[in-house]
mmCIF file of C-alpha atoms in Angstrom:
data_model
loop_
_atom_site.group_PDB
_atom_site.id
_atom_site.type_symbol
_atom_site.label_atom_id
_atom_site.label_comp_id
_atom_site.label_asym_id
_atom_site.label_seq_id
_atom_site.Cartn_x
_atom_site.Cartn_y
_atom_site.Cartn_z
ATOM 1 C CA MET A 1 -13.546 -21.737 49.120
ATOM 2 C CA ARG A 2 -15.403 -20.705 45.465
ATOM 3 C CA ILE A 3 -15.937 -23.402 43.286
ATOM 4 C CA VAL A 4 -17.030 -22.870 39.380
ATOM 5 C CA VAL A 5 -19.330 -26.013 38.096
ATOM 6 C CA ASP A 6 -18.955 -27.082 34.306
ATOM 7 C CA THR A 7 -21.696 -29.101 32.734
ATOM 8 C CA ASN A 8 -20.413 -32.327 33.221
ATOM 9 C CA ILE A 9 -20.346 -31.943 36.927
ATOM 10 C CA VAL A 10 -23.989 -31.354 36.932
ATOM 11 C CA PHE A 11 -24.282 -34.066 34.752
ATOM 12 C CA SER A 12 -22.877 -36.581 36.985
ATOM 13 C CA ALA A 13 -25.151 -35.158 40.040
ATOM 14 C CA LEU A 14 -28.317 -35.537 37.728
ATOM 15 C CA LEU A 15 -27.931 -38.541 36.692
ATOM 16 C CA ASN A 16 -26.771 -39.771 40.729
ATOM 17 C CA ALA A 17 -28.423 -37.760 42.573
ATOM 18 C CA ASP A 18 -26.659 -39.932 45.453
ATOM 19 C CA SER A 19 -23.468 -39.789 44.233
ATOM 20 C CA ARG A 20 -20.076 -38.257 46.198
ATOM 21 C CA ILE A 21 -20.702 -35.104 43.196
ATOM 22 C CA ALA A 22 -23.973 -34.533 44.251
ATOM 23 C CA ARG A 23 -23.765 -35.102 47.908
ATOM 24 C CA ILE A 24 -20.691 -32.376 48.120
ATOM 25 C CA ILE A 25 -22.962 -29.644 45.704
ATOM 26 C CA LEU A 26 -26.097 -30.194 48.126
ATOM 27 C CA GLN A 27 -24.245 -30.120 51.597
ATOM 28 C CA PRO A 28 -25.414 -26.761 53.303
ATOM 29 C CA ARG A 29 -23.267 -26.071 55.280
ATOM 30 C CA SER A 30 -20.035 -27.147 53.546
ATOM 31 C CA GLY A 31 -18.458 -23.984 53.313
ATOM 32 C CA LEU A 32 -18.400 -24.225 49.429
ATOM 33 C CA ASN A 33 -19.647 -22.053 47.070
ATOM 34 C CA PHE A 34 -20.871 -23.049 43.651
ATOM 35 C CA TYR A 35 -20.402 -20.485 40.841
ATOM 36 C CA SER A 36 -21.276 -21.000 37.260
ATOM 37 C CA THR A 37 -22.850 -19.394 33.793
ATOM 38 C CA HIS A 38 -25.764 -19.350 32.200
ATOM 39 C CA HIS A 39 -24.320 -21.546 29.473
ATOM 40 C CA LEU A 40 -24.386 -24.212 31.846
ATOM 41 C CA LEU A 41 -27.949 -23.954 32.257
ATOM 42 C CA THR A 42 -28.209 -23.765 28.359
ATOM 43 C CA GLU A 43 -26.359 -27.034 28.317
ATOM 44 C CA ILE A 44 -28.843 -29.341 30.375
ATOM 45 C CA GLU A 45 -32.175 -27.696 28.972
ATOM 46 C CA SER A 46 -30.433 -28.935 25.708
ATOM 47 C CA HIS A 47 -29.925 -32.708 27.769
ATOM 48 C CA ARG A 48 -33.025 -32.371 29.597
ATOM 49 C CA GLU A 49 -35.075 -35.510 28.525
ATOM 50 C CA LYS A 50 -31.862 -37.899 27.898
ATOM 51 C CA LEU A 51 -30.707 -37.022 31.234
ATOM 52 C CA ARG A 52 -34.052 -37.649 32.633
ATOM 53 C CA GLN A 53 -34.150 -40.689 31.393
ATOM 54 C CA LEU A 54 -31.098 -42.157 31.646
ATOM 55 C CA ALA A 55 -31.517 -41.388 35.299
ATOM 56 C CA GLY A 56 -34.998 -43.023 35.035
ATOM 57 C CA TYR A 57 -36.659 -39.842 36.486
ATOM 58 C CA THR A 58 -40.006 -39.188 35.941
ATOM 59 C CA GLN A 59 -40.497 -35.491 35.043
ATOM 60 C CA GLU A 60 -41.611 -34.829 39.044
ATOM 61 C CA GLN A 61 -38.252 -36.541 40.054
ATOM 62 C CA TYR A 62 -35.720 -34.856 37.391
ATOM 63 C CA ASP A 63 -37.723 -31.400 38.286
ATOM 64 C CA ASP A 64 -36.618 -31.306 42.165
ATOM 65 C CA VAL A 65 -33.421 -33.000 41.521
ATOM 66 C CA PHE A 66 -32.347 -30.305 39.004
ATOM 67 C CA ALA A 67 -33.795 -27.654 41.099
ATOM 68 C CA GLN A 68 -32.315 -29.197 44.286
ATOM 69 C CA ILE A 69 -28.695 -28.824 42.392
ATOM 70 C CA SER A 70 -29.642 -25.574 40.527
ATOM 71 C CA ASN A 71 -30.870 -23.770 43.611
ATOM 72 C CA ARG A 72 -26.577 -24.012 45.005
ATOM 73 C CA ILE A 73 -25.224 -22.579 42.027
ATOM 74 C CA LYS A 74 -25.021 -19.065 41.430
ATOM 75 C CA ILE A 75 -25.549 -18.049 37.849
ATOM 76 C CA LEU A 76 -23.033 -15.146 37.367
ATOM 77 C CA ASP A 77 -23.134 -13.163 33.769
ATOM 78 C CA VAL A 78 -20.250 -13.744 31.557
ATOM 79 C CA ARG A 79 -20.773 -9.660 30.493
ATOM 80 C CA LEU A 80 -19.301 -9.504 34.156
ATOM 81 C CA ILE A 81 -15.615 -11.150 33.006
ATOM 82 C CA PRO A 82 -13.272 -8.796 31.814
ATOM 83 C CA VAL A 83 -12.334 -9.492 27.976
ATOM 84 C CA ALA A 84 -8.917 -10.272 28.753
ATOM 85 C CA LEU A 85 -9.806 -13.274 30.931
ATOM 86 C CA MET A 86 -12.079 -14.297 28.514
ATOM 87 C CA LYS A 87 -9.151 -14.546 25.543
ATOM 88 C CA ASN A 88 -6.881 -16.084 27.788
ATOM 89 C CA ALA A 89 -9.476 -18.866 28.659
ATOM 90 C CA LEU A 90 -10.515 -19.501 24.911
ATOM 91 C CA HIS A 91 -5.905 -19.264 24.051
ATOM 92 C CA LEU A 92 -6.388 -22.328 26.770
ATOM 93 C CA THR A 93 -9.241 -24.004 25.578
ATOM 94 C CA ARG A 94 -9.276 -23.606 22.211
ATOM 95 C CA ASP A 95 -7.423 -27.109 21.097
ATOM 96 C CA VAL A 96 -9.174 -28.963 24.052
ATOM 97 C CA ASP A 97 -13.277 -28.227 24.447
ATOM 98 C CA VAL A 98 -13.838 -24.395 23.770
ATOM 99 C CA ASP A 99 -17.466 -25.046 25.559
ATOM 100 C CA ASP A 100 -15.172 -25.134 28.492
ATOM 101 C CA THR A 101 -14.145 -21.598 27.763
ATOM 102 C CA GLU A 102 -16.535 -19.740 30.095
ATOM 103 C CA PHE A 103 -15.774 -21.693 32.727
ATOM 104 C CA ILE A 104 -12.137 -21.388 32.723
ATOM 105 C CA ALA A 105 -12.674 -17.608 32.490
ATOM 106 C CA LEU A 106 -15.170 -17.454 35.474
ATOM 107 C CA THR A 107 -12.672 -19.354 37.136
ATOM 108 C CA ASP A 108 -10.011 -17.069 36.799
ATOM 109 C CA HIS A 109 -12.246 -14.180 37.533
ATOM 110 C CA ILE A 110 -13.725 -15.232 41.050
ATOM 111 C CA LYS A 111 -10.367 -16.474 41.875
ATOM 112 C CA GLY A 112 -11.963 -19.879 42.751
ATOM 113 C CA LYS A 113 -11.477 -23.333 41.554
ATOM 114 C CA LEU A 114 -12.777 -25.583 38.925
#
């Protein structure tokens, strides 16, 4: 099954590596394939220090947890998503959260679940 993960899901997994979300992402034999766009990495990086402090990690611990989680997520180039799908996703997210546009479009593009 193809699953698109957005920033909030990865935030949750980073904040608690023992959480159900983290365990699902880290389960190697789950049959789940995780996808996202580079936007995910950009957002995570912009909140890196706050996430590290909230989780109580040392820099090394944070880097290790982030590497484990991010290694399970395939990052796809947003330029591969057809313009029509991006426009539709923008229409759907316009009044909610435009930061989710790429995730919605990617979900449609790969025929996955969000």
